[in-house]
């Protein structure tokens, strides 16, 4: 299935179509873009390929140049090609509307005016109401990046094909300070993790204190006049309580 179908007139949109094909293929994969000259294999029925390609696409990009509306009919002098129901530029757009694809008019050049619905056949009048994008050779990279970003937001399924997003995620993982899940070979002690995570401990087998202040180990006896012993005590503990003796004890 082709996600994008590039619709254009040879007279004023051929070069732009190649650029769109190249950039969108680079970002979403070459199989995601249908362009007649590239996508129709020798010997196949090109009519079936065109109609099938349009009906299965998610987005049709109608590249509209200065001659798009007034392009002359090749076999009928004095008539516009767009007025002929058999005109393939017209038929592809009609098929896209009928199939429920997202149809995006792309105005080629800064001087290209918005479409006038009064100059369009009835079946194409909705095209004048579709929000358009603008493309110029001078700002080609920025224009196509913006278009791709917007289409990903409008057609969520495109996100899984978007190599730009995958590349950004991979780059973010390599930045200093980023936190990743890693397998540690440390058998003990305290190690530092990149970033503001703090400390981690692997296989601690004894008393541990990672904060501030004194560390107390071993048994502790609370009370007046007592001592506490930390560590392994091997001797006795002598305590003296001044000023008091038990009855019957003269020591």
Tab-separated table of C-alpha atoms in Angstrom, residues 132-226:
chain	number	residue	atom	x	y	z
A	132	UNK	CA	-3.246	24.164	1.038
A	133	UNK	CA	0.516	23.984	1.510
A	134	UNK	CA	3.072	26.041	-0.362
A	135	UNK	CA	6.319	24.809	-1.853
A	136	UNK	CA	9.221	26.689	-3.431
A	137	UNK	CA	12.565	25.411	-4.669
A	138	UNK	CA	14.331	28.010	-2.525
A	139	UNK	CA	12.864	26.652	0.713
A	140	UNK	CA	12.333	23.080	-0.476
A	141	UNK	CA	13.840	21.287	2.520
A	142	UNK	CA	11.977	23.354	5.116
A	143	UNK	CA	8.706	23.153	3.179
A	144	UNK	CA	8.843	19.371	2.848
A	145	UNK	CA	9.869	18.902	6.478
A	146	UNK	CA	6.938	21.025	7.614
A	147	UNK	CA	4.555	19.146	5.338
A	148	UNK	CA	5.789	15.774	6.592
A	149	UNK	CA	5.446	16.844	10.234
A	150	UNK	CA	1.872	18.012	9.699
A	151	UNK	CA	0.861	14.867	7.860
A	152	UNK	CA	2.237	12.667	10.647
A	153	UNK	CA	0.020	14.533	13.118
A	154	UNK	CA	-3.027	14.227	10.849
A	155	UNK	CA	-2.463	10.598	9.853
A	156	UNK	CA	-1.152	8.810	12.973
A	157	UNK	CA	-0.337	5.604	11.059
A	158	UNK	CA	2.460	7.464	9.299
A	159	UNK	CA	4.394	7.739	12.567
A	160	UNK	CA	5.434	4.082	12.410
A	161	UNK	CA	7.097	4.746	9.034
A	162	UNK	CA	8.701	8.046	9.973
A	163	UNK	CA	12.472	7.584	9.925
A	164	UNK	CA	12.946	11.157	11.120
A	165	UNK	CA	11.282	10.326	14.454
A	166	UNK	CA	13.259	7.075	14.789
A	167	UNK	CA	16.491	8.933	14.132
A	168	UNK	CA	15.670	11.599	16.716
A	169	UNK	CA	14.986	8.952	19.366
A	170	UNK	CA	18.257	7.190	18.617
A	171	UNK	CA	20.153	10.472	18.842
A	172	UNK	CA	18.528	11.324	22.170
A	173	UNK	CA	19.705	8.020	23.660
A	174	UNK	CA	23.311	8.938	22.846
A	175	UNK	CA	23.251	12.339	24.525
A	176	UNK	CA	25.276	12.730	27.758
A	177	UNK	CA	23.106	12.554	30.848
A	178	UNK	CA	20.435	10.397	29.288
A	179	UNK	CA	19.172	7.495	31.371
A	180	UNK	CA	19.104	4.039	29.843
A	181	UNK	CA	18.480	0.597	31.232
A	182	UNK	CA	21.823	-1.135	31.340
A	183	UNK	CA	23.151	-4.498	32.560
A	184	UNK	CA	25.795	-3.922	35.218
A	185	UNK	CA	28.654	-6.324	35.825
A	186	UNK	CA	29.522	-4.735	39.154
A	187	UNK	CA	29.423	-7.304	41.961
A	188	UNK	CA	29.285	-4.907	44.864
A	189	UNK	CA	29.864	-1.428	46.112
A	190	UNK	CA	28.359	1.830	45.042
A	191	UNK	CA	28.379	3.057	41.493
A	192	UNK	CA	27.271	6.239	39.798
A	193	UNK	CA	24.658	6.350	37.051
A	194	UNK	CA	24.844	9.031	34.330
A	195	UNK	CA	22.479	11.913	34.963
A	196	UNK	CA	20.845	13.147	38.145
A	197	UNK	CA	19.739	9.737	39.336
A	198	UNK	CA	21.900	9.403	42.456
A	199	UNK	CA	23.573	6.136	43.501
A	200	UNK	CA	22.756	2.500	43.041
A	201	UNK	CA	23.977	-0.504	45.035
A	202	UNK	CA	24.556	-4.009	43.714
A	203	UNK	CA	24.731	-6.990	46.100
A	204	UNK	CA	25.548	-5.186	49.332
A	205	UNK	CA	26.441	-7.696	52.082
A	206	UNK	CA	27.077	-5.418	55.024
A	207	UNK	CA	25.958	-2.198	56.701
A	208	UNK	CA	25.365	0.595	54.230
A	209	UNK	CA	24.848	4.304	54.583
A	210	UNK	CA	24.533	6.499	51.479
A	211	UNK	CA	23.334	9.687	53.164
A	212	UNK	CA	24.981	12.229	55.475
A	213	UNK	CA	25.708	11.945	59.203
A	214	UNK	CA	27.155	9.231	61.453
A	215	UNK	CA	26.662	5.551	60.768
A	216	UNK	CA	25.910	3.311	63.769
A	217	UNK	CA	26.580	-0.428	63.497
A	218	UNK	CA	26.062	-3.236	66.003
A	219	UNK	CA	23.842	-3.358	69.122
A	220	UNK	CA	22.898	-0.152	70.870
A	221	UNK	CA	21.670	0.247	74.464
A	222	UNK	CA	19.805	3.417	75.284
A	223	UNK	CA	19.570	4.862	78.792
A	224	UNK	CA	21.310	6.993	81.387
A	225	UNK	CA	25.032	6.442	81.726
A	226	UNK	CA	25.300	3.712	79.146
